[in-house]
Amino acid sequence: MSSSPSSKQRVFGLDLMRAIAILAVLGSHILYIFPEQYGGVIPLLQLGGVMGVEIFFVLSGYLIGSILLRLFVKEDFGMSDVKYFLIRRWFRTLPSYYLALVLNILLVIAIGRQLPENIPYYFLFLQNFSSGMEVFFTESWSLPVEEVAYIIGPLLLYVVVYAFAKAKKETLFLRSTVAVIIVFLITKLLYHFTTPTLDAQQWNINLKAVVIYRIDAIYYGVLAAYLSHKYPKHWLKHKQLLFALGVILFFGFQFVLGKYSLDPVAASFIWDVIYLPLTSIAIALTLPVLSSWQQAPRFIAVPIRYVSITSYAVYLLHYGLLLQGMRWVWPIELLSFNERVGYAAIYFILLFIISGLWYRLYEKPMTDLRDKHFITSRYKH
């Protein structure tokens, strides 16, 4: 969600992917301004809220996988590389997360609501490690998934490179990635056989948004990074076919679930074990096309790039802070439909202005600080 190349290395297709993801999330949460609406595009917007985060997971895995693989195949891979990777990730993600967390706490206090008892867990990314979260800073559920994935990858590689010193590093990287995917498929199986699915909301809170069931979502992106490195000719030669397969798999699966009314209760095994991994695979299949789409006309590339580079700030600010803050100052309950449309327009304009300022004045200076003071000359190339 937070991985983003520098301006000199930007790939339009990946910017587009990130922009689609954050706009999908916003599309679902805008429904809180129109809670009485149903039918039409509403189910599609609701689906977008789920799919937006899944796109972020796979894209994040692809980007960090590319970095990890490049570090790992070096002859002298060691703890210094692990530290380098984690410093890069943490300076990119933690400052904005912690500031948003503190602002959420202050807003809840100002509104007069009660803070959850597990507030300290949010500072350690443990708020949804093994169970669902309380209704506080709810959009933060995905960040622990990413942070744990960031730690698992380099540490696992550090262990296996010494445990299997004679093995080929690319093989070790592949086996480690597949092992992570298998482990977290098993956790979903355990959930399925130990936890009855009562409704879609319970599935959403207690499986989809819980760390110990979701790490594999990121590692499908890591696997894609490996395949792009190992088989670059096939990656590009078959990119249109893979993209078509990904789109057909994604929308075809959604169509079948809807047509046959296969909800989380009626088809619990599909939803508990198959749905999320298959979604991740479908998204990963679009990467050969999107990762090789280098440029677009300026009138398209500029707004897409803006949405992309501000996407992390947008994600952190859009619901718990801005939307809830607006509803506190300007309640929507008595507004007409047309007034709510204007409300939504003001919300979007404010969100992207504030997120742009957040990125320019806080997020980017933090990553610049990282590059200036914490990354040694060994990695500056």
PDB file of C-alpha atoms in Angstrom, residues 1-2 16-33 41-57 137-143 146 204 208 250 283 307 310-320 323 347-348 351-352:
ATOM      1  CA  MET A   1       0.000   0.000   0.000  1.00  0.00           C
ATOM      2  CA  SER A   2       2.797   2.277   0.731  1.00  0.00           C
ATOM      3  CA  LEU A  16      -2.479   3.307 -12.500  1.00  0.00           C
ATOM      4  CA  MET A  17      -2.779   0.149 -10.427  1.00  0.00           C
ATOM      5  CA  ARG A  18      -2.251   2.107  -7.219  1.00  0.00           C
ATOM      6  CA  ALA A  19      -4.690   4.827  -8.297  1.00  0.00           C
ATOM      7  CA  ILE A  20      -7.390   2.273  -9.133  1.00  0.00           C
ATOM      8  CA  ALA A  21      -6.873   0.640  -5.745  1.00  0.00           C
ATOM      9  CA  ILE A  22      -7.296   3.811  -3.693  1.00  0.00           C
ATOM     10  CA  LEU A  23     -10.230   5.053  -5.782  1.00  0.00           C
ATOM     11  CA  ALA A  24     -11.935   1.686  -5.276  1.00  0.00           C
ATOM     12  CA  VAL A  25     -11.510   2.017  -1.521  1.00  0.00           C
ATOM     13  CA  LEU A  26     -12.903   5.558  -1.616  1.00  0.00           C
ATOM     14  CA  GLY A  27     -15.827   4.415  -3.746  1.00  0.00           C
ATOM     15  CA  SER A  28     -16.880   1.950  -1.078  1.00  0.00           C
ATOM     16  CA  HIS A  29     -16.514   4.337   1.841  1.00  0.00           C
ATOM     17  CA  ILE A  30     -18.401   7.133   0.076  1.00  0.00           C
ATOM     18  CA  LEU A  31     -21.471   4.970   0.674  1.00  0.00           C
ATOM     19  CA  TYR A  32     -21.378   6.162   4.288  1.00  0.00           C
ATOM     20  CA  ILE A  33     -22.628   9.480   2.921  1.00  0.00           C
ATOM     21  CA  VAL A  41     -23.721   0.339  -8.876  1.00  0.00           C
ATOM     22  CA  ILE A  42     -23.836   0.007  -5.071  1.00  0.00           C
ATOM     23  CA  PRO A  43     -22.758  -3.678  -4.999  1.00  0.00           C
ATOM     24  CA  LEU A  44     -19.873  -2.816  -7.348  1.00  0.00           C
ATOM     25  CA  LEU A  45     -18.771   0.013  -5.055  1.00  0.00           C
ATOM     26  CA  GLN A  46     -18.974  -2.307  -2.051  1.00  0.00           C
ATOM     27  CA  LEU A  47     -16.821  -4.848  -3.869  1.00  0.00           C
ATOM     28  CA  GLY A  48     -14.333  -2.093  -4.654  1.00  0.00           C
ATOM     29  CA  GLY A  49     -13.639  -1.592  -0.970  1.00  0.00           C
ATOM     30  CA  VAL A  50     -12.451  -5.175  -0.674  1.00  0.00           C
ATOM     31  CA  MET A  51     -10.641  -5.321  -3.991  1.00  0.00           C
ATOM     32  CA  GLY A  52      -8.818  -2.017  -3.543  1.00  0.00           C
ATOM     33  CA  VAL A  53      -6.896  -3.291  -0.548  1.00  0.00           C
ATOM     34  CA  GLU A  54      -6.226  -6.637  -2.260  1.00  0.00           C
ATOM     35  CA  ILE A  55      -4.664  -4.744  -5.176  1.00  0.00           C
ATOM     36  CA  PHE A  56      -2.483  -2.830  -2.718  1.00  0.00           C
ATOM     37  CA  PHE A  57      -1.343  -6.092  -1.135  1.00  0.00           C
ATOM     38  CA  PHE A 137      -9.109   3.622  12.928  1.00  0.00           C
ATOM     39  CA  THR A 138     -10.661   0.762  10.993  1.00  0.00           C
ATOM     40  CA  GLU A 139      -8.723   1.421   7.789  1.00  0.00           C
ATOM     41  CA  SER A 140      -5.513   0.601   9.683  1.00  0.00           C
ATOM     42  CA  TRP A 141      -6.244  -3.140   9.535  1.00  0.00           C
ATOM     43  CA  SER A 142      -4.163  -3.605   6.394  1.00  0.00           C
ATOM     44  CA  LEU A 143      -1.020  -1.957   7.763  1.00  0.00           C
ATOM     45  CA  GLU A 146       2.099  -5.380   5.416  1.00  0.00           C
ATOM     46  CA  ASN A 204     -14.912  -9.698   6.869  1.00  0.00           C
ATOM     47  CA  LYS A 208     -10.302 -11.035   5.796  1.00  0.00           C
ATOM     48  CA  PHE A 250     -11.446 -11.977 -11.324  1.00  0.00           C
ATOM     49  CA  ILE A 283      -4.545  -9.439  -9.643  1.00  0.00           C
ATOM     50  CA  VAL A 307      -3.447  10.032  -7.040  1.00  0.00           C
ATOM     51  CA  THR A 310      -0.788  10.560  -2.416  1.00  0.00           C
ATOM     52  CA  SER A 311      -2.517   7.170  -2.093  1.00  0.00           C
ATOM     53  CA  TYR A 312      -0.922   6.267   1.255  1.00  0.00           C
ATOM     54  CA  ALA A 313      -1.935   9.586   2.784  1.00  0.00           C
ATOM     55  CA  VAL A 314      -5.405   9.276   1.240  1.00  0.00           C
ATOM     56  CA  TYR A 315      -5.795   5.810   2.729  1.00  0.00           C
ATOM     57  CA  LEU A 316      -4.748   6.900   6.221  1.00  0.00           C
ATOM     58  CA  LEU A 317      -6.871  10.064   6.234  1.00  0.00           C
ATOM     59  CA  HIS A 318      -9.977   9.275   4.210  1.00  0.00           C
ATOM     60  CA  TYR A 319     -12.295   7.608   6.680  1.00  0.00           C
ATOM     61  CA  GLY A 320     -11.428   7.731  10.374  1.00  0.00           C
ATOM     62  CA  LEU A 323     -15.036  11.623   6.813  1.00  0.00           C
ATOM     63  CA  TYR A 347     -15.099  15.642   0.807  1.00  0.00           C
ATOM     64  CA  PHE A 348     -13.148  14.464  -2.255  1.00  0.00           C
ATOM     65  CA  LEU A 351      -9.201  14.793   0.830  1.00  0.00           C
ATOM     66  CA  PHE A 352      -6.893  15.154  -2.157  1.00  0.00           C
TER      67      PHE A 352
END
